């Protein structure tokens, strides 16, 4: 891709394909676009990121609907997202800007809260 602003390389979000997805989202609606994407066998990078954007939006909401979902299902969904990120980072090995790298590391540190053995022992005790 070519440089976009101030010498910063363009991302998927600035591409023509992304703009087409946003146009389709506006015309069809997000639910119909999600249905169209998930019914396909393979997705483009833009479609993958669009679905991840929707997941972040809905999982980030603190509404009553997701509180009714089985916790096991939500955890399996998160594991699937993490597997997708693992594959993307492994294959593309992207160069990350220091601010983005710091953000990712902070979020992963927060998310790692139940992985360490002392925390797991504590969680087993309060079960």
Tab-separated table of C-alpha atoms in Angstrom:
chain	number	residue	atom	x	y	z
A	1	UNK	CA	0.000	0.000	0.000
A	2	UNK	CA	1.106	3.542	-0.452
A	3	UNK	CA	1.841	6.138	2.201
A	4	UNK	CA	-1.226	7.952	3.447
A	5	UNK	CA	-0.721	10.793	5.941
A	6	UNK	CA	2.600	12.109	7.197
A	7	UNK	CA	4.449	9.112	5.772
A	8	UNK	CA	2.397	6.629	7.797
A	9	UNK	CA	1.556	3.569	5.687
A	10	UNK	CA	-2.094	3.010	4.862
A	11	UNK	CA	-3.929	0.232	6.614
A	12	UNK	CA	-6.871	-1.923	5.667
A	13	UNK	CA	-9.139	0.815	7.023
A	14	UNK	CA	-8.101	3.269	4.340
A	15	UNK	CA	-8.393	0.865	1.424
A	16	UNK	CA	-10.980	0.955	-1.326
A	17	UNK	CA	-12.299	-2.450	-0.224
A	18	UNK	CA	-12.890	-1.123	3.309
A	19	UNK	CA	-14.802	1.853	1.945
A	20	UNK	CA	-16.930	-0.553	-0.114
A	21	UNK	CA	-17.711	-2.526	3.060
A	22	UNK	CA	-18.708	0.647	4.897
A	23	UNK	CA	-20.920	1.633	1.971
A	24	UNK	CA	-22.552	-1.815	2.007
A	25	UNK	CA	-23.013	-1.562	5.778
A	26	UNK	CA	-24.821	1.750	5.329
A	27	UNK	CA	-26.974	0.491	2.440
A	28	UNK	CA	-27.778	-3.046	3.648
A	29	UNK	CA	-27.427	-2.584	7.372
A	30	UNK	CA	-24.855	-4.171	9.653
A	31	UNK	CA	-26.895	-7.303	10.373
A	32	UNK	CA	-27.352	-8.164	6.693
A	33	UNK	CA	-23.688	-7.454	5.949
A	34	UNK	CA	-22.626	-9.663	8.862
A	35	UNK	CA	-24.911	-12.413	7.549
A	36	UNK	CA	-23.409	-12.077	4.069
A	37	UNK	CA	-19.841	-12.214	5.356
A	38	UNK	CA	-20.342	-15.123	7.754
A	39	UNK	CA	-22.080	-17.189	5.091
A	40	UNK	CA	-18.919	-17.128	2.940
A	41	UNK	CA	-16.256	-19.816	3.333
A	42	UNK	CA	-13.274	-17.466	3.171
A	43	UNK	CA	-13.164	-13.759	3.911
A	44	UNK	CA	-10.962	-10.907	2.773
A	45	UNK	CA	-8.740	-9.044	5.253
A	46	UNK	CA	-11.228	-6.190	5.202
A	47	UNK	CA	-14.103	-8.523	6.038
A	48	UNK	CA	-12.117	-10.109	8.867
A	49	UNK	CA	-11.401	-6.709	10.395
A	50	UNK	CA	-14.999	-5.574	9.920
A	51	UNK	CA	-16.240	-8.622	11.849
A	52	UNK	CA	-13.625	-8.028	14.571
A	53	UNK	CA	-14.797	-4.413	14.796
A	54	UNK	CA	-18.378	-5.629	15.340
A	55	UNK	CA	-17.228	-8.127	17.982
A	56	UNK	CA	-15.343	-5.414	19.851
A	57	UNK	CA	-18.401	-3.159	19.684
A	58	UNK	CA	-20.835	-5.759	21.026
A	59	UNK	CA	-18.534	-7.395	23.556
A	60	UNK	CA	-17.543	-3.955	24.793
A	61	UNK	CA	-21.150	-3.072	25.574
A	62	UNK	CA	-22.314	-3.817	29.058
A	63	UNK	CA	-25.914	-4.553	28.230
A	64	UNK	CA	-28.196	-7.186	29.672
A	65	UNK	CA	-28.353	-9.262	26.474
A	66	UNK	CA	-24.788	-10.599	26.648
A	67	UNK	CA	-25.176	-11.164	30.392
A	68	UNK	CA	-27.813	-13.776	29.496
A	69	UNK	CA	-25.440	-15.622	27.153
A	70	UNK	CA	-23.792	-18.757	28.541
A	71	UNK	CA	-20.307	-17.835	29.841
A	72	UNK	CA	-18.858	-20.924	28.156
A	73	UNK	CA	-20.043	-19.681	24.765
A	74	UNK	CA	-18.602	-16.210	25.310
A	75	UNK	CA	-15.283	-17.735	26.356
A	76	UNK	CA	-15.221	-19.956	23.267
A	77	UNK	CA	-15.921	-16.904	21.103
A	78	UNK	CA	-13.001	-15.047	22.697
A	79	UNK	CA	-10.717	-18.056	22.230
A	80	UNK	CA	-11.640	-18.159	18.531
A	81	UNK	CA	-10.804	-14.448	18.187
A	82	UNK	CA	-7.490	-14.962	19.964
A	83	UNK	CA	-6.636	-17.878	17.664
A	84	UNK	CA	-7.314	-15.663	14.645
A	85	UNK	CA	-5.034	-12.940	16.031
A	86	UNK	CA	-2.364	-15.526	16.808
A	87	UNK	CA	-2.347	-16.739	13.207
A	88	UNK	CA	-2.326	-13.187	11.798
A	89	UNK	CA	0.571	-12.087	14.007
A	90	UNK	CA	2.483	-15.293	13.324
A	91	UNK	CA	2.118	-15.110	9.552
A	92	UNK	CA	2.550	-11.390	8.927
A	93	UNK	CA	4.919	-10.533	11.835
A	94	UNK	CA	3.889	-6.875	11.589
A	95	UNK	CA	6.137	-3.974	12.520
A	96	UNK	CA	4.235	-2.080	15.187
A	97	UNK	CA	4.550	1.549	16.149
A	98	UNK	CA	5.729	1.925	19.779
A	99	UNK	CA	2.408	3.430	20.945
A	100	UNK	CA	0.432	0.585	19.363
A	101	UNK	CA	2.870	-1.991	20.750
A	102	UNK	CA	2.474	-0.439	24.224
A	103	UNK	CA	-1.330	-0.493	23.889
A	104	UNK	CA	-1.364	-4.158	22.808
A	105	UNK	CA	1.002	-5.136	25.631
A	106	UNK	CA	-1.109	-3.304	28.224
A	107	UNK	CA	-4.303	-4.977	27.038
A	108	UNK	CA	-2.648	-8.402	26.996
A	109	UNK	CA	-1.289	-7.807	30.506
A	110	UNK	CA	-4.816	-6.987	31.710
A	111	UNK	CA	-6.254	-9.992	29.885
A	112	UNK	CA	-3.632	-12.325	31.356
A	113	UNK	CA	-5.211	-11.918	34.828
A	114	UNK	CA	-6.144	-15.617	35.487
A	115	UNK	CA	-3.185	-17.245	33.800
A	116	UNK	CA	-0.568	-17.003	36.556
A	117	UNK	CA	-0.450	-19.892	39.024
A	118	UNK	CA	-1.087	-17.769	42.179
A	119	UNK	CA	-4.216	-16.276	40.604
A	120	UNK	CA	-5.414	-19.684	39.441
A	121	UNK	CA	-4.886	-21.119	42.934
A	122	UNK	CA	-6.876	-18.210	44.368
A	123	UNK	CA	-9.694	-18.800	41.866
A	124	UNK	CA	-9.796	-22.518	42.721
A	125	UNK	CA	-10.100	-21.659	46.434
A	126	UNK	CA	-13.073	-19.313	45.960
A	127	UNK	CA	-14.966	-21.701	43.670
